[in-house]
């Protein structure tokens, strides 16, 4: 949240022809599809969400070019790189900040 609120992301992307999606949550999940069901959380499917479901929802809702990039900050920097590796045709670019 501090990067979003104090890092200048809103100002940086203002006026640019991009759709920026900043999911919050999923901490400690490493953005992977879980192998086993958690008794409280169920079986989280973060990789599926970020590489299949979310891009399709964005494309269906907004006028997009279908070109996707991915970035991660701090603890999500490594998982961002892994998501790009796991879905090589989904993302044209990937970045990791302060990983």
CSV table of N, CA and C in Angstrom, one decimal:
chain,number,residue,atom,x,y,z
A,1,UNK,N,0.8,-1.2,0.0
A,1,UNK,CA,0.0,0.0,0.0
A,1,UNK,C,0.9,1.3,0.0
A,2,UNK,N,2.0,1.2,0.7
A,2,UNK,CA,2.8,2.5,0.7
A,2,UNK,C,3.4,2.8,-0.6
A,3,UNK,N,3.7,1.8,-1.4
A,3,UNK,CA,4.2,2.1,-2.8
A,3,UNK,C,3.1,2.7,-3.6
A,4,UNK,N,1.9,2.2,-3.5
A,4,UNK,CA,0.8,2.8,-4.2
A,4,UNK,C,0.4,4.2,-3.7
A,5,UNK,N,0.4,4.4,-2.4
A,5,UNK,CA,0.0,5.7,-1.9
A,5,UNK,C,1.1,6.7,-1.9
A,6,UNK,N,2.4,6.3,-1.9
A,6,UNK,CA,3.5,7.3,-1.8
A,6,UNK,C,4.6,7.1,-2.8
A,7,UNK,N,4.4,6.2,-3.7
A,7,UNK,CA,5.5,5.9,-4.7
A,7,UNK,C,5.4,6.6,-6.0
A,8,UNK,N,4.3,7.3,-6.2
A,8,UNK,CA,4.2,8.1,-7.4
A,8,UNK,C,3.6,7.3,-8.6
A,9,UNK,N,3.0,6.1,-8.3
A,9,UNK,CA,2.5,5.3,-9.4
A,9,UNK,C,1.3,6.0,-10.1
A,10,UNK,N,0.5,6.6,-9.4
A,10,UNK,CA,-0.7,7.3,-10.0
A,10,UNK,C,-0.2,8.4,-10.9
A,11,UNK,N,0.7,9.2,-10.4
A,11,UNK,CA,1.2,10.4,-11.2
A,11,UNK,C,2.0,9.9,-12.5
A,12,UNK,N,2.8,8.8,-12.3
A,12,UNK,CA,3.6,8.3,-13.4
A,12,UNK,C,2.7,7.8,-14.5
A,13,UNK,N,1.6,7.1,-14.2
A,13,UNK,CA,0.8,6.5,-15.3
A,13,UNK,C,-0.3,7.5,-15.8
A,14,UNK,N,-0.5,8.6,-15.1
A,14,UNK,CA,-1.6,9.6,-15.5
A,14,UNK,C,-1.3,10.0,-17.0
A,15,UNK,N,-2.3,10.0,-17.8
A,15,UNK,CA,-2.2,10.4,-19.1
A,15,UNK,C,-1.6,9.4,-20.1
A,16,UNK,N,-1.1,8.3,-19.6
A,16,UNK,CA,-0.5,7.3,-20.5
A,16,UNK,C,-1.7,6.4,-21.0
A,17,UNK,N,-1.5,5.8,-22.1
A,17,UNK,CA,-2.5,5.0,-22.7
A,17,UNK,C,-2.3,3.5,-22.2
A,18,UNK,N,-2.5,3.3,-21.0
A,18,UNK,CA,-2.3,2.0,-20.4
A,18,UNK,C,-3.4,1.7,-19.3
A,19,UNK,N,-3.8,0.5,-19.1
A,19,UNK,CA,-4.6,0.1,-18.0
A,19,UNK,C,-3.7,-0.5,-17.0
A,20,UNK,N,-3.8,0.1,-15.8
A,20,UNK,CA,-2.9,-0.4,-14.7
A,20,UNK,C,-3.8,-1.1,-13.7
A,21,UNK,N,-3.5,-2.3,-13.4
A,21,UNK,CA,-4.3,-3.1,-12.4
A,21,UNK,C,-3.3,-3.4,-11.3
A,22,UNK,N,-3.7,-3.0,-10.0
A,22,UNK,CA,-2.9,-3.2,-8.9
A,22,UNK,C,-3.6,-4.1,-7.9
A,23,UNK,N,-3.5,-5.4,-8.1
A,23,UNK,CA,-4.2,-6.3,-7.1
A,23,UNK,C,-3.5,-6.2,-5.7
A,24,UNK,N,-4.3,-6.2,-4.7
A,24,UNK,CA,-3.8,-6.2,-3.3
A,24,UNK,C,-4.2,-7.5,-2.7
A,25,UNK,N,-3.3,-8.1,-1.9
A,25,UNK,CA,-3.6,-9.3,-1.2
A,25,UNK,C,-2.8,-10.5,-1.7
A,26,UNK,N,-3.2,-11.7,-1.2
A,26,UNK,CA,-2.4,-12.9,-1.6
A,26,UNK,C,-1.1,-13.0,-0.9
A,27,UNK,N,-0.9,-12.3,0.2
A,27,UNK,CA,0.4,-12.3,0.9
A,27,UNK,C,0.8,-13.7,1.3
A,28,UNK,N,2.1,-13.9,1.2
A,28,UNK,CA,2.7,-15.1,1.5
A,28,UNK,C,2.3,-16.3,0.6
A,29,UNK,N,1.6,-16.0,-0.5
A,29,UNK,CA,1.2,-17.1,-1.4
A,29,UNK,C,2.2,-17.4,-2.5
A,30,UNK,N,3.1,-16.4,-2.7
A,30,UNK,CA,4.1,-16.5,-3.8
A,30,UNK,C,3.4,-16.5,-5.1
A,31,UNK,N,2.1,-16.2,-5.2
A,31,UNK,CA,1.3,-16.1,-6.4
A,31,UNK,C,1.3,-17.4,-7.2
A,32,UNK,N,1.3,-18.5,-6.5
A,32,UNK,CA,1.3,-19.8,-7.1
A,32,UNK,C,-0.1,-20.5,-7.0
A,33,UNK,N,-0.3,-21.5,-7.7
A,33,UNK,CA,-1.5,-22.4,-7.5
A,33,UNK,C,-1.1,-23.3,-6.4
A,34,UNK,N,-1.9,-23.3,-5.4
A,34,UNK,CA,-1.6,-24.2,-4.2
A,34,UNK,C,-1.8,-25.7,-4.6
A,35,UNK,N,-1.0,-26.5,-4.1
A,35,UNK,CA,-1.2,-28.0,-4.4
A,35,UNK,C,-2.3,-28.6,-3.5
A,36,UNK,N,-2.5,-28.1,-2.3
A,36,UNK,CA,-3.4,-28.7,-1.4
A,36,UNK,C,-4.4,-27.6,-0.9
A,37,UNK,N,-5.6,-28.1,-0.5
A,37,UNK,CA,-6.6,-27.2,0.0
A,37,UNK,C,-6.3,-26.9,1.4
A,38,UNK,N,-6.4,-25.6,1.7
A,38,UNK,CA,-6.3,-25.1,3.1
A,38,UNK,C,-7.7,-25.2,3.7
A,39,UNK,N,-7.9,-25.6,5.0
A,39,UNK,CA,-9.2,-25.8,5.6
A,39,UNK,C,-10.0,-24.5,5.7
A,40,UNK,N,-9.3,-23.4,5.7
A,40,UNK,CA,-10.0,-22.1,5.9
A,40,UNK,C,-10.1,-21.4,4.5
A,41,UNK,N,-9.0,-21.3,3.8
A,41,UNK,CA,-8.9,-20.6,2.5
A,41,UNK,C,-9.3,-21.3,1.3
A,42,UNK,N,-9.3,-22.6,1.4
A,42,UNK,CA,-9.6,-23.4,0.2
A,42,UNK,C,-8.3,-23.7,-0.6
A,43,UNK,N,-8.5,-24.0,-1.8
A,43,UNK,CA,-7.3,-24.2,-2.7
A,43,UNK,C,-7.1,-22.9,-3.6
A,44,UNK,N,-6.2,-22.1,-3.2
A,44,UNK,CA,-5.9,-20.8,-3.9
A,44,UNK,C,-5.3,-21.1,-5.2
A,45,UNK,N,-5.7,-20.4,-6.2
A,45,UNK,CA,-5.2,-20.5,-7.6
A,45,UNK,C,-4.7,-19.2,-8.1
A,46,UNK,N,-3.6,-18.7,-7.5
A,46,UNK,CA,-3.1,-17.3,-7.8
A,46,UNK,C,-2.5,-17.3,-9.2
A,47,UNK,N,-1.7,-18.3,-9.5
A,47,UNK,CA,-1.1,-18.3,-10.9
A,47,UNK,C,-2.2,-18.3,-12.0
A,48,UNK,N,-3.2,-19.1,-11.8
A,48,UNK,CA,-4.3,-19.2,-12.8
A,48,UNK,C,-5.0,-17.8,-12.8
A,49,UNK,N,-5.2,-17.2,-11.7
A,49,UNK,CA,-5.9,-15.9,-11.7
A,49,UNK,C,-5.1,-14.9,-12.4
A,50,UNK,N,-3.8,-14.7,-12.1
A,50,UNK,CA,-3.0,-13.7,-12.7
A,50,UNK,C,-2.7,-13.9,-14.2
A,51,UNK,N,-2.5,-15.2,-14.6
A,51,UNK,CA,-2.1,-15.4,-16.0
A,51,UNK,C,-3.3,-15.8,-16.9
A,52,UNK,N,-4.4,-16.1,-16.4
A,52,UNK,CA,-5.5,-16.5,-17.3
A,52,UNK,C,-6.8,-15.6,-17.0
A,53,UNK,N,-7.3,-15.7,-15.8
A,53,UNK,CA,-8.6,-15.1,-15.5
A,53,UNK,C,-8.5,-13.6,-15.5
A,54,UNK,N,-7.6,-12.9,-14.8
A,54,UNK,CA,-7.5,-11.5,-14.8
A,54,UNK,C,-7.3,-10.8,-16.1
A,55,UNK,N,-6.3,-11.3,-16.9
A,55,UNK,CA,-6.1,-10.7,-18.2
A,55,UNK,C,-7.4,-10.8,-19.1
A,56,UNK,N,-8.1,-11.9,-19.1
A,56,UNK,CA,-9.3,-12.1,-19.8
A,56,UNK,C,-10.4,-11.1,-19.4
A,57,UNK,N,-10.5,-10.9,-18.1
A,57,UNK,CA,-11.5,-10.0,-17.5
A,57,UNK,C,-11.1,-8.6,-17.9
A,58,UNK,N,-9.9,-8.2,-17.9
A,58,UNK,CA,-9.5,-6.9,-18.3
A,58,UNK,C,-9.7,-6.6,-19.8
A,59,UNK,N,-9.4,-7.6,-20.6
A,59,UNK,CA,-9.6,-7.5,-22.1
A,59,UNK,C,-11.1,-7.4,-22.4
A,60,UNK,N,-11.9,-8.1,-21.6
A,60,UNK,CA,-13.4,-8.1,-21.9
A,60,UNK,C,-14.0,-6.8,-21.4
A,61,UNK,N,-13.4,-6.1,-20.5
A,61,UNK,CA,-14.0,-4.9,-19.9
A,61,UNK,C,-13.5,-3.6,-20.5
A,62,UNK,N,-12.2,-3.6,-20.9
A,62,UNK,CA,-11.6,-2.3,-21.4
A,62,UNK,C,-11.2,-2.5,-22.8
A,63,UNK,N,-11.0,-1.4,-23.5
A,63,UNK,CA,-10.5,-1.5,-24.9
A,63,UNK,C,-9.0,-1.7,-24.8
A,64,UNK,N,-8.5,-2.9,-25.0
A,64,UNK,CA,-7.1,-3.2,-24.8
A,64,UNK,C,-6.5,-3.7,-26.1
A,65,UNK,N,-5.2,-3.7,-26.2
A,65,UNK,CA,-4.5,-4.2,-27.3
A,65,UNK,C,-4.2,-5.7,-27.2
A,66,UNK,N,-4.4,-6.2,-26.0
A,66,UNK,CA,-4.0,-7.6,-25.7
A,66,UNK,C,-2.5,-7.8,-25.3
A,67,UNK,N,-1.8,-6.6,-25.3
A,67,UNK,CA,-0.4,-6.7,-24.9
A,67,UNK,C,-0.3,-6.5,-23.4
A,68,UNK,N,0.3,-7.4,-22.7
A,68,UNK,CA,0.4,-7.4,-21.2
A,68,UNK,C,1.8,-7.3,-20.7
A,69,UNK,N,2.0,-6.6,-19.6
A,69,UNK,CA,3.3,-6.5,-18.9
A,69,UNK,C,3.0,-6.7,-17.5
A,70,UNK,N,4.0,-7.1,-16.7
A,70,UNK,CA,3.8,-7.5,-15.3
A,70,UNK,C,5.0,-6.9,-14.5
A,71,UNK,N,4.7,-6.4,-13.4
A,71,UNK,CA,5.7,-5.9,-12.5
A,71,UNK,C,5.4,-6.2,-11.0
A,72,UNK,N,6.4,-6.4,-10.3
A,72,UNK,CA,6.2,-6.7,-8.8
A,72,UNK,C,7.1,-5.9,-8.0
A,73,UNK,N,6.6,-5.5,-6.8
A,73,UNK,CA,7.4,-4.6,-5.9
A,73,UNK,C,7.6,-5.4,-4.6
A,74,UNK,N,8.8,-5.3,-4.1
A,74,UNK,CA,9.1,-5.9,-2.8
A,74,UNK,C,8.9,-7.4,-2.8
A,75,UNK,N,8.1,-7.9,-1.9
A,75,UNK,CA,7.9,-9.3,-1.9
A,75,UNK,C,7.2,-9.9,-3.1
A,76,UNK,N,6.5,-9.1,-3.9
A,76,UNK,CA,5.9,-9.6,-5.1
A,76,UNK,C,6.8,-9.6,-6.3
A,77,UNK,N,8.0,-9.1,-6.2
A,77,UNK,CA,9.0,-9.0,-7.3
A,77,UNK,C,9.4,-10.3,-7.8
A,78,UNK,N,9.8,-11.2,-7.0
A,78,UNK,CA,10.1,-12.6,-7.4
A,78,UNK,C,9.0,-13.3,-8.0
A,79,UNK,N,7.8,-13.3,-7.3
A,79,UNK,CA,6.6,-14.0,-7.9
A,79,UNK,C,6.2,-13.4,-9.3
A,80,UNK,N,6.5,-12.1,-9.5
A,80,UNK,CA,6.2,-11.5,-10.8
A,80,UNK,C,7.0,-12.1,-11.9
A,81,UNK,N,8.3,-12.3,-11.6
A,81,UNK,CA,9.2,-13.0,-12.5
A,81,UNK,C,8.8,-14.4,-12.8
A,82,UNK,N,8.4,-15.1,-11.7
A,82,UNK,CA,7.9,-16.5,-11.9
A,82,UNK,C,6.7,-16.6,-12.7
A,83,UNK,N,5.7,-15.7,-12.5
A,83,UNK,CA,4.5,-15.7,-13.3
A,83,UNK,C,4.8,-15.5,-14.8
A,84,UNK,N,5.7,-14.6,-15.1
A,84,UNK,CA,6.1,-14.4,-16.5
A,84,UNK,C,6.8,-15.7,-17.1
A,85,UNK,N,7.6,-16.4,-16.3
A,85,UNK,CA,8.2,-17.6,-16.7
A,85,UNK,C,7.1,-18.7,-17.0
A,86,UNK,N,6.1,-18.8,-16.1
A,86,UNK,CA,5.1,-19.8,-16.1
A,86,UNK,C,4.1,-19.6,-17.3
A,87,UNK,N,4.0,-18.3,-17.7
A,87,UNK,CA,3.1,-18.0,-18.8
A,87,UNK,C,3.8,-17.2,-19.9
A,88,UNK,N,4.8,-17.8,-20.6
A,88,UNK,CA,5.7,-17.0,-21.4
A,88,UNK,C,5.0,-16.3,-22.6
A,89,UNK,N,3.9,-16.7,-23.0
A,89,UNK,CA,3.2,-16.0,-24.1
A,89,UNK,C,2.2,-14.9,-23.7
A,90,UNK,N,2.0,-14.9,-22.4
A,90,UNK,CA,1.0,-13.9,-21.8
A,90,UNK,C,1.6,-12.5,-21.7
A,91,UNK,N,2.9,-12.4,-21.2
A,91,UNK,CA,3.4,-11.1,-20.9
A,91,UNK,C,4.6,-10.7,-21.9
A,92,UNK,N,4.5,-9.5,-22.4
A,92,UNK,CA,5.6,-9.1,-23.3
A,92,UNK,C,6.8,-8.5,-22.5
A,93,UNK,N,6.5,-8.0,-21.3
A,93,UNK,CA,7.6,-7.5,-20.4
A,93,UNK,C,7.3,-7.8,-19.0
A,94,UNK,N,8.4,-7.9,-18.2
A,94,UNK,CA,8.2,-8.1,-16.8
A,94,UNK,C,9.3,-7.3,-16.1
A,95,UNK,N,9.0,-6.8,-14.9
A,95,UNK,CA,9.9,-6.0,-14.1
A,95,UNK,C,9.8,-6.4,-12.6
A,96,UNK,N,10.9,-6.3,-11.9
A,96,UNK,CA,10.9,-6.6,-10.5
A,96,UNK,C,11.6,-5.4,-9.8
A,97,UNK,N,10.9,-4.8,-8.9
A,97,UNK,CA,11.4,-3.6,-8.2
A,97,UNK,C,11.7,-3.9,-6.7
A,98,UNK,N,12.8,-3.7,-6.2
A,98,UNK,CA,13.2,-3.8,-4.8
A,98,UNK,C,12.8,-5.2,-4.3
A,99,UNK,N,13.2,-6.2,-5.1
A,99,UNK,CA,12.9,-7.6,-4.8
A,99,UNK,C,13.8,-8.2,-3.7
